[in-house]
Amino acid sequence: MRRIDYVIWYVESLQRSVAFYRDVLGMEVRIEGDGYVEFAMDNTKFALFERGKLTDLIGQTGGNPPCGEIGFIVDDVDAEADRLRQAGVEILTGPVDRPWRERTVHIADPDGNIVEFAQKL
């Protein structure tokens, strides 16, 4: 395997989560329908899927949130943290310089999944 093709978060409320990723984080919706919303990304597919539709898709409910973390590279993590604070988003950690040469800030989405913004140092 050479690359990740897509990441899908299973969410309780598709409407609430789309509003968060679209309106708060500024992501553009590319495709939507039948409990699925995909955002426009250059390097991979990032999507949300309504958790209530999982049993139809895979025959079970999936894991219990929060289930993971997704990271986005930004040019200025401090500016991103300021923008998020102004939008009313709670900052979990950061901005802080990490030993792996990144400056990071962490927030949680409406389902408790962790979202990291990182700036390469």
PDB file of C-alpha atoms in Angstrom:
ATOM      1  CA  MET A   1       0.000   0.000   0.000  1.00  0.00           C
ATOM      2  CA  ARG A   2       1.419   3.355  -1.024  1.00  0.00           C
ATOM      3  CA  ARG A   3      -1.107   5.959   0.085  1.00  0.00           C
ATOM      4  CA  ILE A   4      -4.374   6.516   1.886  1.00  0.00           C
ATOM      5  CA  ASP A   5      -7.275   7.009  -0.508  1.00  0.00           C
ATOM      6  CA  TYR A   6      -9.875   8.260   1.973  1.00  0.00           C
ATOM      7  CA  VAL A   7     -10.827   8.869   5.598  1.00  0.00           C
ATOM      8  CA  ILE A   8     -14.464   8.748   6.733  1.00  0.00           C
ATOM      9  CA  TRP A   9     -15.628   9.829  10.195  1.00  0.00           C
ATOM     10  CA  TYR A  10     -18.830   8.187  11.420  1.00  0.00           C
ATOM     11  CA  VAL A  11     -20.887  10.954  13.034  1.00  0.00           C
ATOM     12  CA  GLU A  12     -24.076  11.078  15.108  1.00  0.00           C
ATOM     13  CA  SER A  13     -25.469  14.181  13.424  1.00  0.00           C
ATOM     14  CA  LEU A  14     -24.427  14.700   9.836  1.00  0.00           C
ATOM     15  CA  GLN A  15     -25.954  18.182   9.784  1.00  0.00           C
ATOM     16  CA  ARG A  16     -24.074  19.296  12.933  1.00  0.00           C
ATOM     17  CA  SER A  17     -20.771  17.813  11.782  1.00  0.00           C
ATOM     18  CA  VAL A  18     -21.023  19.216   8.250  1.00  0.00           C
ATOM     19  CA  ALA A  19     -21.675  22.654   9.754  1.00  0.00           C
ATOM     20  CA  PHE A  20     -18.538  22.262  11.900  1.00  0.00           C
ATOM     21  CA  TYR A  21     -16.198  21.135   9.119  1.00  0.00           C
ATOM     22  CA  ARG A  22     -17.704  23.464   6.502  1.00  0.00           C
ATOM     23  CA  ASP A  23     -18.502  26.614   8.477  1.00  0.00           C
ATOM     24  CA  VAL A  24     -15.963  26.513  11.317  1.00  0.00           C
ATOM     25  CA  LEU A  25     -12.999  24.817   9.642  1.00  0.00           C
ATOM     26  CA  GLY A  26     -13.732  26.257   6.186  1.00  0.00           C
ATOM     27  CA  MET A  27     -13.808  23.029   4.180  1.00  0.00           C
ATOM     28  CA  GLU A  28     -15.712  22.938   0.890  1.00  0.00           C
ATOM     29  CA  VAL A  29     -18.361  20.254   0.328  1.00  0.00           C
ATOM     30  CA  ARG A  30     -17.669  18.318  -2.872  1.00  0.00           C
ATOM     31  CA  ILE A  31     -20.252  15.484  -2.806  1.00  0.00           C
ATOM     32  CA  GLU A  32     -23.265  14.813  -0.590  1.00  0.00           C
ATOM     33  CA  GLY A  33     -26.101  12.324  -0.481  1.00  0.00           C
ATOM     34  CA  ASP A  34     -27.647   9.424   1.442  1.00  0.00           C
ATOM     35  CA  GLY A  35     -25.959  10.146   4.764  1.00  0.00           C
ATOM     36  CA  TYR A  36     -22.574  10.916   3.175  1.00  0.00           C
ATOM     37  CA  VAL A  37     -20.719  14.189   2.690  1.00  0.00           C
ATOM     38  CA  GLU A  38     -17.286  14.437   1.096  1.00  0.00           C
ATOM     39  CA  PHE A  39     -15.094  17.522   1.255  1.00  0.00           C
ATOM     40  CA  ALA A  40     -12.854  18.869  -1.512  1.00  0.00           C
ATOM     41  CA  MET A  41      -9.234  17.972  -0.738  1.00  0.00           C
ATOM     42  CA  ASP A  42      -6.196  17.873  -3.000  1.00  0.00           C
ATOM     43  CA  ASN A  43      -4.463  14.784  -1.670  1.00  0.00           C
ATOM     44  CA  THR A  44      -7.115  12.413  -0.300  1.00  0.00           C
ATOM     45  CA  LYS A  45     -10.851  12.080   0.268  1.00  0.00           C
ATOM     46  CA  PHE A  46     -12.199  13.211   3.629  1.00  0.00           C
ATOM     47  CA  ALA A  47     -15.846  12.469   4.325  1.00  0.00           C
ATOM     48  CA  LEU A  48     -18.506  12.170   7.006  1.00  0.00           C
ATOM     49  CA  PHE A  49     -21.026   9.350   7.182  1.00  0.00           C
ATOM     50  CA  GLU A  50     -24.115   9.299   9.377  1.00  0.00           C
ATOM     51  CA  ARG A  51     -23.535   6.688  12.092  1.00  0.00           C
ATOM     52  CA  GLY A  52     -27.211   5.609  12.033  1.00  0.00           C
ATOM     53  CA  LYS A  53     -26.770   4.322   8.471  1.00  0.00           C
ATOM     54  CA  LEU A  54     -23.808   2.070   9.319  1.00  0.00           C
ATOM     55  CA  THR A  55     -25.884  -1.038   9.952  1.00  0.00           C
ATOM     56  CA  ASP A  56     -27.227  -0.808   6.391  1.00  0.00           C
ATOM     57  CA  LEU A  57     -23.692  -0.386   5.063  1.00  0.00           C
ATOM     58  CA  ILE A  58     -21.614  -2.842   7.113  1.00  0.00           C
ATOM     59  CA  GLY A  59     -24.113  -4.708   9.298  1.00  0.00           C
ATOM     60  CA  GLN A  60     -22.933  -3.189  12.582  1.00  0.00           C
ATOM     61  CA  THR A  61     -22.697   0.126  14.398  1.00  0.00           C
ATOM     62  CA  GLY A  62     -18.923   0.770  14.307  1.00  0.00           C
ATOM     63  CA  GLY A  63     -16.683   1.964  17.144  1.00  0.00           C
ATOM     64  CA  ASN A  64     -17.576   4.319  19.961  1.00  0.00           C
ATOM     65  CA  PRO A  65     -16.487   7.931  19.552  1.00  0.00           C
ATOM     66  CA  PRO A  66     -14.096   9.504  19.953  1.00  0.00           C
ATOM     67  CA  CYS A  67     -12.386   7.051  17.658  1.00  0.00           C
ATOM     68  CA  GLY A  68      -9.366   8.878  16.316  1.00  0.00           C
ATOM     69  CA  GLU A  69      -7.559  11.953  15.128  1.00  0.00           C
ATOM     70  CA  ILE A  70      -7.162  13.662  11.793  1.00  0.00           C
ATOM     71  CA  GLY A  71      -4.438  16.189  11.082  1.00  0.00           C
ATOM     72  CA  PHE A  72      -4.262  19.096   8.677  1.00  0.00           C
ATOM     73  CA  ILE A  73      -1.127  20.988   7.656  1.00  0.00           C
ATOM     74  CA  VAL A  74      -1.465  24.775   7.847  1.00  0.00           C
ATOM     75  CA  ASP A  75       0.944  27.612   7.109  1.00  0.00           C
ATOM     76  CA  ASP A  76       0.468  29.398  10.455  1.00  0.00           C
ATOM     77  CA  VAL A  77      -0.829  27.360  13.387  1.00  0.00           C
ATOM     78  CA  ASP A  78      -1.030  30.395  15.676  1.00  0.00           C
ATOM     79  CA  ALA A  79      -3.252  32.254  13.217  1.00  0.00           C
ATOM     80  CA  GLU A  80      -5.408  29.119  12.872  1.00  0.00           C
ATOM     81  CA  ALA A  81      -5.718  28.857  16.670  1.00  0.00           C
ATOM     82  CA  ASP A  82      -6.764  32.525  16.863  1.00  0.00           C
ATOM     83  CA  ARG A  83      -9.338  32.011  14.098  1.00  0.00           C
ATOM     84  CA  LEU A  84     -10.744  28.946  15.876  1.00  0.00           C
ATOM     85  CA  ARG A  85     -10.967  30.756  19.226  1.00  0.00           C
ATOM     86  CA  GLN A  86     -12.809  33.646  17.559  1.00  0.00           C
ATOM     87  CA  ALA A  87     -15.246  31.100  16.102  1.00  0.00           C
ATOM     88  CA  GLY A  88     -15.948  29.844  19.628  1.00  0.00           C
ATOM     89  CA  VAL A  89     -14.020  26.572  19.333  1.00  0.00           C
ATOM     90  CA  GLU A  90     -12.428  25.200  22.515  1.00  0.00           C
ATOM     91  CA  ILE A  91      -8.688  24.649  22.144  1.00  0.00           C
ATOM     92  CA  LEU A  92      -7.641  21.357  23.765  1.00  0.00           C
ATOM     93  CA  THR A  93      -3.869  21.868  23.512  1.00  0.00           C
ATOM     94  CA  GLY A  94      -1.477  24.328  21.967  1.00  0.00           C
ATOM     95  CA  PRO A  95      -0.256  25.963  20.041  1.00  0.00           C
ATOM     96  CA  VAL A  96       2.909  24.206  21.141  1.00  0.00           C
ATOM     97  CA  ASP A  97       6.196  23.209  19.495  1.00  0.00           C
ATOM     98  CA  ARG A  98       6.643  19.433  19.310  1.00  0.00           C
ATOM     99  CA  PRO A  99       9.922  17.462  19.306  1.00  0.00           C
ATOM    100  CA  TRP A 100       9.089  16.133  15.812  1.00  0.00           C
ATOM    101  CA  ARG A 101       9.519  19.690  14.406  1.00  0.00           C
ATOM    102  CA  GLU A 102       5.891  20.708  14.172  1.00  0.00           C
ATOM    103  CA  ARG A 103       3.868  23.360  15.974  1.00  0.00           C
ATOM    104  CA  THR A 104       0.413  21.977  16.750  1.00  0.00           C
ATOM    105  CA  VAL A 105      -2.996  22.893  18.101  1.00  0.00           C
ATOM    106  CA  HIS A 106      -5.744  20.380  18.909  1.00  0.00           C
ATOM    107  CA  ILE A 107      -9.534  20.732  18.995  1.00  0.00           C
ATOM    108  CA  ALA A 108     -12.431  18.249  19.052  1.00  0.00           C
ATOM    109  CA  ASP A 109     -15.218  17.926  16.487  1.00  0.00           C
ATOM    110  CA  PRO A 110     -18.875  17.596  17.597  1.00  0.00           C
ATOM    111  CA  ASP A 111     -18.442  13.819  18.082  1.00  0.00           C
ATOM    112  CA  GLY A 112     -15.276  14.174  20.165  1.00  0.00           C
ATOM    113  CA  ASN A 113     -12.870  13.143  17.402  1.00  0.00           C
ATOM    114  CA  ILE A 114      -9.584  15.030  17.668  1.00  0.00           C
ATOM    115  CA  VAL A 115      -8.591  17.464  14.930  1.00  0.00           C
ATOM    116  CA  GLU A 116      -4.970  18.594  14.808  1.00  0.00           C
ATOM    117  CA  PHE A 117      -3.569  21.533  12.878  1.00  0.00           C
ATOM    118  CA  ALA A 118       0.173  21.369  12.373  1.00  0.00           C
ATOM    119  CA  GLN A 119       2.745  23.761  11.004  1.00  0.00           C
ATOM    120  CA  LYS A 120       6.092  22.346   9.870  1.00  0.00           C
ATOM    121  CA  LEU A 121       9.013  23.981  11.668  1.00  0.00           C
TER     122      LEU A 121
END
